Amino acid sequence: MTPRLRSLDAFRGLTIAGMLLVNDPGSWSYVYRPLDHAEWNGWTPTDLIFPFFLFIVGISLALSFARRMEQGASPRDLLRKVVTRAGIIFALGLLLNGFPHYNLSTIRIMGVLQRIAVVYLITGILVVTTGERAQRWIVAGVLVGYWAVMTLVPVPGAGAGILERQGNLAQYVDQVVLGAHRWKPDWDPEGIMSTFPAVATCLLGVMTGRWLRSDRPAVEKALGMYVWGVLTMLAGVGWSIWFPINKNLWSSTYVLFTAGLALQFLALCYWLIDIKGYRRWAWPFEVFGVNALALFVGTGLMVKLMGLFKVQGWIFRNLFLTWAEPINASLAYAITFILLWLFLMWLLYRKGVIIKV
């Protein structure tokens, strides 16, 4: 049985810590540019967080499925687990979206947890029912097919090939299917069409998980991930001449670019932690990484409750703005929020509590 990869826990935890940093400033009016999303085309460090997480989901799925099959699980057992887990995660996303009022006429159907659920469901089914070669072709087909559809299929009233926020095919499909149930009246970054290339992100993670399970020497695994990461990233950059790197559209180039960066970053973590044994620096991220879902749901509820009772604004004004410039006070608030949740997650970690669905 493959031992638990501490580097993967650290990578997951670092990604979650990044999510908390960018999602929970003291004020959205004061945010450093790298801690905000690109307005449309292009990327910032913030735009790496979600694809990194889906990439990690793919790795974890490959490792988990292999371990359960070694323990005697059948394909039907795996599928049952995938469907159940995806349903729970999707439901948690809906509960967070609607809390506390649950206005069913406008509740946002999609969202971060919902995308994770759908991507996990589709990827899990593909891993159980298809082989490695077929999955490579699926990734290639999805990336090329999405590019073709987004650039060649005409949108009523707008035409074909429009990749701006208004008039693109993904926006039109969400408008027709989701209607008022979107993040904003005219757009949803976790919409329907962009979920398909997100599956490709997860499948690339699955392939990486298989590579990590192989019998190759550890140094060769790290070097292989790094080299393939560089090549994949460069492929995304080169293709972006025709299909821009864009998180909102989850463009095919965004898939390649972010997967390439994720491979390089994981290679570094793997070399430092699992090969060289430098683990102490990664301890806070391991604490976050082993209970990622509980952390996401818990912080989401806390933020909503603090907003509901006007607590967040009071804390920011009276405990942070009194001693720092607004933009630094906003950053300090986010860091304090991370440290608070690190302590709460440590309470679970030291008792060996891992909350799973």
mmCIF file of C-alpha atoms in Angstrom, residues 109-110 115 146 149-151 153-159 162 164-182 184-197 248-249:
data_model
loop_
_atom_site.group_PDB
_atom_site.id
_atom_site.type_symbol
_atom_site.label_atom_id
_atom_site.label_comp_id
_atom_site.label_asym_id
_atom_site.label_seq_id
_atom_site.Cartn_x
_atom_site.Cartn_y
_atom_site.Cartn_z
ATOM 1 C CA ILE A 109 -27.471 26.618 -8.193
ATOM 2 C CA MET A 110 -23.809 26.351 -9.109
ATOM 3 C CA ARG A 115 -18.364 22.392 -9.324
ATOM 4 C CA TYR A 146 -14.261 23.237 -25.973
ATOM 5 C CA VAL A 149 -17.327 25.129 -29.621
ATOM 6 C CA MET A 150 -16.477 28.420 -27.940
ATOM 7 C CA THR A 151 -14.983 29.925 -31.097
ATOM 8 C CA VAL A 153 -20.675 28.040 -32.567
ATOM 9 C CA PRO A 154 -22.669 31.263 -33.102
ATOM 10 C CA VAL A 155 -24.522 32.838 -30.185
ATOM 11 C CA PRO A 156 -27.987 34.210 -31.060
ATOM 12 C CA GLY A 157 -27.773 37.964 -31.389
ATOM 13 C CA ALA A 158 -23.988 38.041 -31.031
ATOM 14 C CA GLY A 159 -22.356 35.683 -33.520
ATOM 15 C CA ILE A 162 -16.870 36.124 -28.973
ATOM 16 C CA GLU A 164 -15.697 38.553 -23.866
ATOM 17 C CA ARG A 165 -17.888 38.499 -20.754
ATOM 18 C CA GLN A 166 -21.011 39.358 -22.742
ATOM 19 C CA GLY A 167 -21.910 37.405 -25.858
ATOM 20 C CA ASN A 168 -19.840 34.249 -25.334
ATOM 21 C CA LEU A 169 -21.455 30.840 -25.655
ATOM 22 C CA ALA A 170 -20.935 29.813 -22.007
ATOM 23 C CA GLN A 171 -22.716 32.948 -20.818
ATOM 24 C CA TYR A 172 -25.591 32.315 -23.232
ATOM 25 C CA VAL A 173 -26.044 28.685 -22.105
ATOM 26 C CA ASP A 174 -26.080 29.725 -18.440
ATOM 27 C CA GLN A 175 -28.586 32.474 -19.211
ATOM 28 C CA VAL A 176 -30.926 29.984 -20.876
ATOM 29 C CA VAL A 177 -30.518 27.097 -18.427
ATOM 30 C CA LEU A 178 -29.800 28.769 -15.071
ATOM 31 C CA GLY A 179 -31.620 32.056 -15.568
ATOM 32 C CA ALA A 180 -31.818 33.962 -12.294
ATOM 33 C CA HIS A 181 -29.977 31.205 -10.430
ATOM 34 C CA ARG A 182 -26.511 32.610 -11.166
ATOM 35 C CA LYS A 184 -24.554 37.638 -10.861
ATOM 36 C CA PRO A 185 -27.465 38.552 -13.156
ATOM 37 C CA ASP A 186 -25.267 38.312 -16.244
ATOM 38 C CA TRP A 187 -22.592 35.784 -15.317
ATOM 39 C CA ASP A 188 -21.582 32.739 -13.276
ATOM 40 C CA PRO A 189 -17.889 31.763 -13.145
ATOM 41 C CA GLU A 190 -18.881 28.210 -12.158
ATOM 42 C CA GLY A 191 -21.393 27.805 -14.961
ATOM 43 C CA ILE A 192 -22.390 24.773 -16.989
ATOM 44 C CA MET A 193 -20.097 24.746 -20.027
ATOM 45 C CA SER A 194 -16.924 25.675 -18.194
ATOM 46 C CA THR A 195 -17.421 22.625 -15.967
ATOM 47 C CA PHE A 196 -16.349 20.331 -18.823
ATOM 48 C CA PRO A 197 -12.779 21.640 -19.158
ATOM 49 C CA ASN A 248 -14.103 32.630 -15.904
ATOM 50 C CA LEU A 249 -14.359 30.618 -19.108
#
